[in-house]
């Protein structure tokens, strides 16, 4: 069985002064710049699905009406599968003409219309993901993207990764300074890159 995890990767860069015994106090202190990263793996507690309903009709009105009927049934089925209304958000509705192009070239003609409705579903109980997908397809969903797994609150994992990355960078700086016969002082500058989440599987 494959285990879902979410990975957060944080990178930190430090700029530290070198304490030189014969340093001129009027000059800027020599610096050593190091960087390090650390990844924390945690179990995700959220999943997102993008569910689309595509319908065709001779006119834009017929395509839209048919699409609205199916999309409503899909959303209701997702709700019965255990998803609260607040966790279902409409992403957009589009209606586009469908053309037929003559074999010998020439001006295309409109033969109908395609209506597409897309909704974003947040699943807070990962055990429900399969049921939500099955329910949507049974009611006429034509396309499902996902699930995309993530975290509802990644802050604690990010801070853990950041603390380790900073400590690792500082340790590297001290090793490099000792090898050069120097010492490191306080931090002159510290920067970090935003964490990102990515799904992983065992």
PDB file of N, CA and C in Angstrom, residues 126-171:
ATOM      1  N   UNK A 126      -9.547  12.339   4.014  1.00  0.00           N
ATOM      2  CA  UNK A 126      -8.960  11.710   2.843  1.00  0.00           C
ATOM      3  C   UNK A 126      -9.602  10.375   2.498  1.00  0.00           C
ATOM      4  N   UNK A 127     -10.236   9.753   3.465  1.00  0.00           N
ATOM      5  CA  UNK A 127     -10.907   8.484   3.191  1.00  0.00           C
ATOM      6  C   UNK A 127     -12.115   8.676   2.269  1.00  0.00           C
ATOM      7  N   UNK A 128     -12.585   9.908   2.098  1.00  0.00           N
ATOM      8  CA  UNK A 128     -13.753  10.183   1.264  1.00  0.00           C
ATOM      9  C   UNK A 128     -13.398  10.487  -0.193  1.00  0.00           C
ATOM     10  N   UNK A 129     -12.128  10.613  -0.509  1.00  0.00           N
ATOM     11  CA  UNK A 129     -11.738  11.043  -1.856  1.00  0.00           C
ATOM     12  C   UNK A 129     -12.312  10.130  -2.929  1.00  0.00           C
ATOM     13  N   UNK A 130     -12.137   8.828  -2.784  1.00  0.00           N
ATOM     14  CA  UNK A 130     -12.639   7.888  -3.783  1.00  0.00           C
ATOM     15  C   UNK A 130     -14.142   7.963  -3.935  1.00  0.00           C
ATOM     16  N   UNK A 131     -14.853   8.086  -2.813  1.00  0.00           N
ATOM     17  CA  UNK A 131     -16.304   8.176  -2.874  1.00  0.00           C
ATOM     18  C   UNK A 131     -16.789   9.434  -3.563  1.00  0.00           C
ATOM     19  N   UNK A 132     -16.087  10.538  -3.345  1.00  0.00           N
ATOM     20  CA  UNK A 132     -16.446  11.796  -3.997  1.00  0.00           C
ATOM     21  C   UNK A 132     -16.263  11.678  -5.514  1.00  0.00           C
ATOM     22  N   UNK A 133     -15.161  11.089  -5.932  1.00  0.00           N
ATOM     23  CA  UNK A 133     -14.916  10.908  -7.366  1.00  0.00           C
ATOM     24  C   UNK A 133     -15.983  10.016  -7.993  1.00  0.00           C
ATOM     25  N   UNK A 134     -16.290   8.912  -7.353  1.00  0.00           N
ATOM     26  CA  UNK A 134     -17.308   7.998  -7.879  1.00  0.00           C
ATOM     27  C   UNK A 134     -18.667   8.676  -7.973  1.00  0.00           C
ATOM     28  N   UNK A 135     -19.021   9.453  -6.941  1.00  0.00           N
ATOM     29  CA  UNK A 135     -20.322  10.126  -6.924  1.00  0.00           C
ATOM     30  C   UNK A 135     -20.419  11.154  -8.045  1.00  0.00           C
ATOM     31  N   UNK A 136     -19.344  11.897  -8.283  1.00  0.00           N
ATOM     32  CA  UNK A 136     -19.359  12.916  -9.334  1.00  0.00           C
ATOM     33  C   UNK A 136     -19.481  12.281 -10.711  1.00  0.00           C
ATOM     34  N   UNK A 137     -18.734  11.225 -10.947  1.00  0.00           N
ATOM     35  CA  UNK A 137     -18.782  10.558 -12.254  1.00  0.00           C
ATOM     36  C   UNK A 137     -20.159   9.938 -12.497  1.00  0.00           C
ATOM     37  N   UNK A 138     -20.746   9.377 -11.461  1.00  0.00           N
ATOM     38  CA  UNK A 138     -22.061   8.730 -11.608  1.00  0.00           C
ATOM     39  C   UNK A 138     -23.140   9.719 -12.017  1.00  0.00           C
ATOM     40  N   UNK A 139     -22.949  11.002 -11.679  1.00  0.00           N
ATOM     41  CA  UNK A 139     -23.962  12.013 -12.001  1.00  0.00           C
ATOM     42  C   UNK A 139     -23.631  12.807 -13.261  1.00  0.00           C
ATOM     43  N   UNK A 140     -22.538  12.425 -13.950  1.00  0.00           N
ATOM     44  CA  UNK A 140     -22.274  13.052 -15.238  1.00  0.00           C
ATOM     45  C   UNK A 140     -21.040  13.917 -15.334  1.00  0.00           C
ATOM     46  N   UNK A 141     -20.192  13.939 -14.315  1.00  0.00           N
ATOM     47  CA  UNK A 141     -18.936  14.682 -14.430  1.00  0.00           C
ATOM     48  C   UNK A 141     -18.105  14.094 -15.571  1.00  0.00           C
ATOM     49  N   UNK A 142     -17.549  14.957 -16.409  1.00  0.00           N
ATOM     50  CA  UNK A 142     -16.824  14.481 -17.582  1.00  0.00           C
ATOM     51  C   UNK A 142     -15.312  14.533 -17.413  1.00  0.00           C
ATOM     52  N   UNK A 143     -14.828  15.270 -16.419  1.00  0.00           N
ATOM     53  CA  UNK A 143     -13.387  15.372 -16.223  1.00  0.00           C
ATOM     54  C   UNK A 143     -13.098  15.673 -14.767  1.00  0.00           C
ATOM     55  N   UNK A 144     -12.126  14.952 -14.199  1.00  0.00           N
ATOM     56  CA  UNK A 144     -11.714  15.189 -12.811  1.00  0.00           C
ATOM     57  C   UNK A 144     -10.197  15.280 -12.770  1.00  0.00           C
ATOM     58  N   UNK A 145      -9.689  16.386 -12.238  1.00  0.00           N
ATOM     59  CA  UNK A 145      -8.253  16.561 -12.034  1.00  0.00           C
ATOM     60  C   UNK A 145      -7.941  16.456 -10.550  1.00  0.00           C
ATOM     61  N   UNK A 146      -6.930  15.679 -10.225  1.00  0.00           N
ATOM     62  CA  UNK A 146      -6.577  15.475  -8.830  1.00  0.00           C
ATOM     63  C   UNK A 146      -6.696  14.003  -8.474  1.00  0.00           C
ATOM     64  N   UNK A 147      -6.616  13.725  -7.183  1.00  0.00           N
ATOM     65  CA  UNK A 147      -6.535  14.708  -6.092  1.00  0.00           C
ATOM     66  C   UNK A 147      -5.129  15.286  -5.923  1.00  0.00           C
ATOM     67  N   UNK A 148      -5.086  16.531  -5.442  1.00  0.00           N
ATOM     68  CA  UNK A 148      -3.846  17.176  -5.042  1.00  0.00           C
ATOM     69  C   UNK A 148      -3.834  17.222  -3.522  1.00  0.00           C
ATOM     70  N   UNK A 149      -2.832  16.616  -2.907  1.00  0.00           N
ATOM     71  CA  UNK A 149      -2.776  16.526  -1.449  1.00  0.00           C
ATOM     72  C   UNK A 149      -1.969  17.687  -0.873  1.00  0.00           C
ATOM     73  N   UNK A 150      -2.363  18.112   0.314  1.00  0.00           N
ATOM     74  CA  UNK A 150      -1.673  19.208   0.976  1.00  0.00           C
ATOM     75  C   UNK A 150      -1.978  19.252   2.457  1.00  0.00           C
ATOM     76  N   UNK A 151      -1.603  20.368   3.060  1.00  0.00           N
ATOM     77  CA  UNK A 151      -1.746  20.557   4.501  1.00  0.00           C
ATOM     78  C   UNK A 151      -2.654  21.745   4.782  1.00  0.00           C
ATOM     79  N   UNK A 152      -3.475  21.623   5.792  1.00  0.00           N
ATOM     80  CA  UNK A 152      -4.330  22.740   6.185  1.00  0.00           C
ATOM     81  C   UNK A 152      -3.534  23.810   6.923  1.00  0.00           C
ATOM     82  N   UNK A 153      -2.498  23.403   7.643  1.00  0.00           N
ATOM     83  CA  UNK A 153      -1.666  24.354   8.382  1.00  0.00           C
ATOM     84  C   UNK A 153      -0.208  23.916   8.299  1.00  0.00           C
ATOM     85  N   UNK A 154       0.516  24.377   7.270  1.00  0.00           N
ATOM     86  CA  UNK A 154       1.902  23.935   7.096  1.00  0.00           C
ATOM     87  C   UNK A 154       2.920  24.710   7.937  1.00  0.00           C
ATOM     88  N   UNK A 155       2.456  25.671   8.753  1.00  0.00           N
ATOM     89  CA  UNK A 155       3.392  26.558   9.446  1.00  0.00           C
ATOM     90  C   UNK A 155       4.349  25.816  10.373  1.00  0.00           C
ATOM     91  N   UNK A 156       3.840  24.873  11.161  1.00  0.00           N
ATOM     92  CA  UNK A 156       4.713  24.200  12.124  1.00  0.00           C
ATOM     93  C   UNK A 156       5.775  23.377  11.409  1.00  0.00           C
ATOM     94  N   UNK A 157       5.385  22.691  10.330  1.00  0.00           N
ATOM     95  CA  UNK A 157       6.360  21.904   9.577  1.00  0.00           C
ATOM     96  C   UNK A 157       7.372  22.819   8.902  1.00  0.00           C
ATOM     97  N   UNK A 158       6.930  23.953   8.397  1.00  0.00           N
ATOM     98  CA  UNK A 158       7.840  24.883   7.749  1.00  0.00           C
ATOM     99  C   UNK A 158       8.856  25.438   8.749  1.00  0.00           C
ATOM    100  N   UNK A 159       8.395  25.783   9.936  1.00  0.00           N
ATOM    101  CA  UNK A 159       9.311  26.325  10.941  1.00  0.00           C
ATOM    102  C   UNK A 159      10.320  25.281  11.400  1.00  0.00           C
ATOM    103  N   UNK A 160       9.877  24.040  11.488  1.00  0.00           N
ATOM    104  CA  UNK A 160      10.814  22.969  11.829  1.00  0.00           C
ATOM    105  C   UNK A 160      11.902  22.845  10.770  1.00  0.00           C
ATOM    106  N   UNK A 161      11.492  22.860   9.510  1.00  0.00           N
ATOM    107  CA  UNK A 161      12.460  22.760   8.418  1.00  0.00           C
ATOM    108  C   UNK A 161      13.383  23.972   8.399  1.00  0.00           C
ATOM    109  N   UNK A 162      12.837  25.152   8.669  1.00  0.00           N
ATOM    110  CA  UNK A 162      13.645  26.361   8.659  1.00  0.00           C
ATOM    111  C   UNK A 162      14.695  26.349   9.763  1.00  0.00           C
ATOM    112  N   UNK A 163      14.306  25.892  10.963  1.00  0.00           N
ATOM    113  CA  UNK A 163      15.254  25.842  12.076  1.00  0.00           C
ATOM    114  C   UNK A 163      16.419  24.907  11.768  1.00  0.00           C
ATOM    115  N   UNK A 164      16.110  23.750  11.173  1.00  0.00           N
ATOM    116  CA  UNK A 164      17.170  22.801  10.837  1.00  0.00           C
ATOM    117  C   UNK A 164      18.070  23.369   9.742  1.00  0.00           C
ATOM    118  N   UNK A 165      17.463  24.019   8.738  1.00  0.00           N
ATOM    119  CA  UNK A 165      18.260  24.584   7.648  1.00  0.00           C
ATOM    120  C   UNK A 165      19.208  25.658   8.159  1.00  0.00           C
ATOM    121  N   UNK A 166      18.740  26.520   9.059  1.00  0.00           N
ATOM    122  CA  UNK A 166      19.595  27.575   9.605  1.00  0.00           C
ATOM    123  C   UNK A 166      20.731  26.969  10.429  1.00  0.00           C
ATOM    124  N   UNK A 167      20.411  25.982  11.277  1.00  0.00           N
ATOM    125  CA  UNK A 167      21.447  25.348  12.097  1.00  0.00           C
ATOM    126  C   UNK A 167      22.481  24.656  11.216  1.00  0.00           C
ATOM    127  N   UNK A 168      22.034  24.039  10.140  1.00  0.00           N
ATOM    128  CA  UNK A 168      22.962  23.358   9.234  1.00  0.00           C
ATOM    129  C   UNK A 168      23.875  24.359   8.528  1.00  0.00           C
ATOM    130  N   UNK A 169      23.302  25.477   8.108  1.00  0.00           N
ATOM    131  CA  UNK A 169      24.118  26.498   7.454  1.00  0.00           C
ATOM    132  C   UNK A 169      25.149  27.078   8.411  1.00  0.00           C
ATOM    133  N   UNK A 170      24.745  27.327   9.656  1.00  0.00           N
ATOM    134  CA  UNK A 170      25.679  27.863  10.645  1.00  0.00           C
ATOM    135  C   UNK A 170      26.811  26.865  10.916  1.00  0.00           C
ATOM    136  N   UNK A 171      26.464  25.595  11.050  1.00  0.00           N
ATOM    137  CA  UNK A 171      27.492  24.575  11.291  1.00  0.00           C
ATOM    138  C   UNK A 171      28.479  24.498  10.137  1.00  0.00           C
TER     139      UNK A 171
END
